[in-house]
């Protein structure tokens, strides 16, 4: 490392209000059950109804589309803003479940699709610490995937930490 490598930018703030100029993609994780109702998605739905509606349609039509672990759906919510629904968790955590829903290989695959779309759109990527909330993952496992899939391709990535 020479110190000149691109890196993830960490900021305090709201990932649904991405900072900076140009085209922006807000990325977040979804489960493979069609469930939308806890965590970061609530903030998304307060701002835009389209990502939830598109995700639910995508899940309903899964017999005839690419919905599943590792898939990505891109929903335009403004002239320069897109939301990426990344399917990176198997099911949801319940009081009876053992283990965590996060699936790192699915996050990796979905980030690859996100990188392709970001390059195509000339977009920066904005996200909370995906996979580390309700999905039960650790940033120590997710951050290298984000770096490998996005940062090394020259895509600017900003990770938002909400004020506690």
Short mmCIF file of C-alpha atoms in Angstrom, two decimals:
data_model
loop_
_atom_site.label_atom_id
_atom_site.label_comp_id
_atom_site.label_asym_id
_atom_site.label_seq_id
_atom_site.Cartn_x
_atom_site.Cartn_y
_atom_site.Cartn_z
CA UNK A 1 0.00 0.00 0.00
CA UNK A 2 1.41 3.36 -0.99
CA UNK A 3 -1.30 5.40 0.69
CA UNK A 4 -2.68 6.52 -2.67
CA UNK A 5 -5.15 3.68 -3.07
CA UNK A 6 -8.80 4.65 -3.31
CA UNK A 7 -10.66 4.01 -0.07
CA UNK A 8 -14.13 4.04 1.38
CA UNK A 9 -15.21 7.41 2.80
CA UNK A 10 -16.93 7.21 6.18
CA UNK A 11 -19.32 9.97 7.25
CA UNK A 12 -21.91 10.59 9.92
CA UNK A 13 -25.30 11.10 8.35
CA UNK A 14 -28.28 9.65 6.57
CA UNK A 15 -27.62 7.31 3.65
CA UNK A 16 -31.04 8.22 2.20
CA UNK A 17 -29.68 11.75 1.70
CA UNK A 18 -26.44 10.98 -0.16
CA UNK A 19 -23.80 13.70 -0.29
CA UNK A 20 -21.94 14.88 -3.37
CA UNK A 21 -22.63 15.65 -6.99
CA UNK A 22 -23.56 13.48 -9.95
CA UNK A 23 -25.41 10.19 -10.17
CA UNK A 24 -25.70 8.34 -6.86
CA UNK A 25 -26.76 4.78 -6.05
CA UNK A 26 -27.98 4.07 -2.52
CA UNK A 27 -27.26 0.40 -1.79
CA UNK A 28 -28.81 -1.71 0.95
CA UNK A 29 -29.45 -5.37 1.74
CA UNK A 30 -32.74 -7.20 1.41
CA UNK A 31 -33.78 -10.67 2.51
CA UNK A 32 -34.87 -13.49 0.19
CA UNK A 33 -38.37 -13.78 1.75
CA UNK A 34 -39.97 -10.71 0.24
CA UNK A 35 -40.09 -9.07 3.67
CA UNK A 36 -39.62 -5.30 3.92
CA UNK A 37 -40.39 -3.63 7.19
CA UNK A 38 -37.48 -3.35 9.63
CA UNK A 39 -34.16 -1.58 9.62
CA UNK A 40 -32.82 0.74 6.92
CA UNK A 41 -35.69 0.00 4.51
CA UNK A 42 -38.03 1.99 6.75
CA UNK A 43 -35.95 5.11 6.16
CA UNK A 44 -35.95 4.39 2.41
CA UNK A 45 -39.72 3.92 2.34
CA UNK A 46 -40.28 7.18 4.23
CA UNK A 47 -38.44 8.98 1.43
CA UNK A 48 -39.56 7.01 -1.65
CA UNK A 49 -42.29 4.37 -2.15
CA UNK A 50 -40.77 2.97 -5.37
CA UNK A 51 -37.96 0.74 -3.98
CA UNK A 52 -40.33 -1.21 -1.71
CA UNK A 53 -43.01 -1.54 -4.42
CA UNK A 54 -40.40 -2.73 -6.95
CA UNK A 55 -38.87 -5.20 -4.45
CA UNK A 56 -42.29 -6.68 -3.61
CA UNK A 57 -43.16 -7.03 -7.35
CA UNK A 58 -39.74 -8.61 -7.98
CA UNK A 59 -40.27 -11.13 -5.17
CA UNK A 60 -43.86 -11.94 -6.27
CA UNK A 61 -42.64 -12.62 -9.82
CA UNK A 62 -39.58 -14.63 -8.69
CA UNK A 63 -40.65 -17.77 -10.57
CA UNK A 64 -39.96 -15.87 -13.80
CA UNK A 65 -37.12 -13.53 -12.93
CA UNK A 66 -33.67 -13.37 -11.31
CA UNK A 67 -34.83 -12.76 -7.71
CA UNK A 68 -32.72 -14.68 -5.20
CA UNK A 69 -29.57 -14.54 -3.11
CA UNK A 70 -26.89 -12.50 -4.86
CA UNK A 71 -29.32 -10.68 -7.15
CA UNK A 72 -29.61 -6.90 -7.46
CA UNK A 73 -32.48 -4.65 -8.51
CA UNK A 74 -31.99 -1.01 -9.46
CA UNK A 75 -34.84 1.47 -8.95
CA UNK A 76 -34.59 5.07 -10.11
CA UNK A 77 -36.08 7.43 -7.52
CA UNK A 78 -34.91 10.77 -8.87
CA UNK A 79 -33.12 12.27 -11.87
CA UNK A 80 -29.71 11.41 -10.37
CA UNK A 81 -30.59 8.95 -7.60
CA UNK A 82 -31.07 5.19 -7.76
CA UNK A 83 -31.70 2.62 -5.02
CA UNK A 84 -30.05 -0.79 -5.28
CA UNK A 85 -32.01 -3.59 -3.61
CA UNK A 86 -29.30 -6.22 -2.98
CA UNK A 87 -30.47 -9.67 -1.87
CA UNK A 88 -27.82 -10.61 0.68
CA UNK A 89 -29.58 -12.38 3.50
CA UNK A 90 -31.31 -15.74 3.78
CA UNK A 91 -34.54 -15.25 5.68
CA UNK A 92 -34.76 -13.08 8.76
CA UNK A 93 -33.65 -13.42 12.35
CA UNK A 94 -36.38 -14.49 14.75
CA UNK A 95 -36.40 -15.34 18.44
CA UNK A 96 -36.21 -19.03 17.47
CA UNK A 97 -33.54 -18.81 14.80
CA UNK A 98 -29.96 -19.85 15.33
CA UNK A 99 -27.20 -18.27 13.32
CA UNK A 100 -27.49 -15.08 11.32
CA UNK A 101 -29.28 -14.36 8.03
CA UNK A 102 -26.31 -12.61 6.37
CA UNK A 103 -24.79 -14.45 3.38
CA UNK A 104 -21.40 -13.00 2.51
CA UNK A 105 -21.16 -14.84 -0.83
CA UNK A 106 -24.53 -13.33 -1.84
CA UNK A 107 -23.37 -9.85 -0.80
CA UNK A 108 -20.23 -10.35 -2.88
CA UNK A 109 -22.24 -11.39 -5.96
CA UNK A 110 -24.72 -8.52 -5.56
CA UNK A 111 -21.88 -6.01 -5.11
CA UNK A 112 -20.44 -7.22 -8.42
CA UNK A 113 -23.75 -6.38 -10.13
CA UNK A 114 -23.82 -3.04 -8.31
CA UNK A 115 -20.30 -2.25 -9.54
CA UNK A 116 -21.30 -2.95 -13.15
CA UNK A 117 -24.31 -0.62 -12.88
CA UNK A 118 -22.30 2.10 -11.12
CA UNK A 119 -19.70 2.03 -13.91
CA UNK A 120 -22.46 2.10 -16.55
CA UNK A 121 -24.12 5.13 -14.89
CA UNK A 122 -20.89 6.86 -13.85
CA UNK A 123 -22.32 6.79 -10.32
CA UNK A 124 -20.97 6.93 -6.80
CA UNK A 125 -22.29 4.41 -4.25
CA UNK A 126 -23.76 5.32 -0.86
CA UNK A 127 -24.74 2.85 1.85
CA UNK A 128 -25.14 2.15 5.52
CA UNK A 129 -22.90 -0.64 6.88
CA UNK A 130 -24.75 -3.23 4.83
CA UNK A 131 -25.22 -6.64 6.36
CA UNK A 132 -24.33 -5.44 9.86
CA UNK A 133 -27.74 -4.57 11.29
CA UNK A 134 -30.64 -7.00 11.22
CA UNK A 135 -28.67 -9.37 8.97
CA UNK A 136 -26.21 -9.97 11.81
CA UNK A 137 -23.00 -9.68 9.83
CA UNK A 138 -19.77 -7.92 10.72
CA UNK A 139 -18.23 -4.97 8.91
CA UNK A 140 -14.84 -6.70 9.16
CA UNK A 141 -16.23 -9.29 6.70
CA UNK A 142 -18.27 -6.90 4.53
CA UNK A 143 -15.78 -4.04 4.10
CA UNK A 144 -13.23 -6.15 2.13
CA UNK A 145 -16.03 -7.20 -0.27
CA UNK A 146 -17.02 -3.56 -0.83
CA UNK A 147 -13.38 -2.65 -1.40
CA UNK A 148 -12.73 -5.55 -3.79
CA UNK A 149 -15.92 -5.14 -5.85
CA UNK A 150 -16.33 -1.36 -5.91
CA UNK A 151 -13.35 0.64 -4.67
CA UNK A 152 -10.75 -1.23 -6.75
CA UNK A 153 -12.82 -0.41 -9.85
CA UNK A 154 -12.52 3.30 -9.06
CA UNK A 155 -16.11 3.68 -7.84
CA UNK A 156 -16.42 6.28 -5.07
CA UNK A 157 -18.08 4.67 -2.01
CA UNK A 158 -19.44 6.53 1.00
CA UNK A 159 -20.58 4.62 4.10
CA UNK A 160 -22.97 6.44 6.42
CA UNK A 161 -23.10 5.94 10.18
CA UNK A 162 -26.17 7.40 11.80
CA UNK A 163 -25.71 9.47 14.92
CA UNK A 164 -26.45 7.32 17.94
#
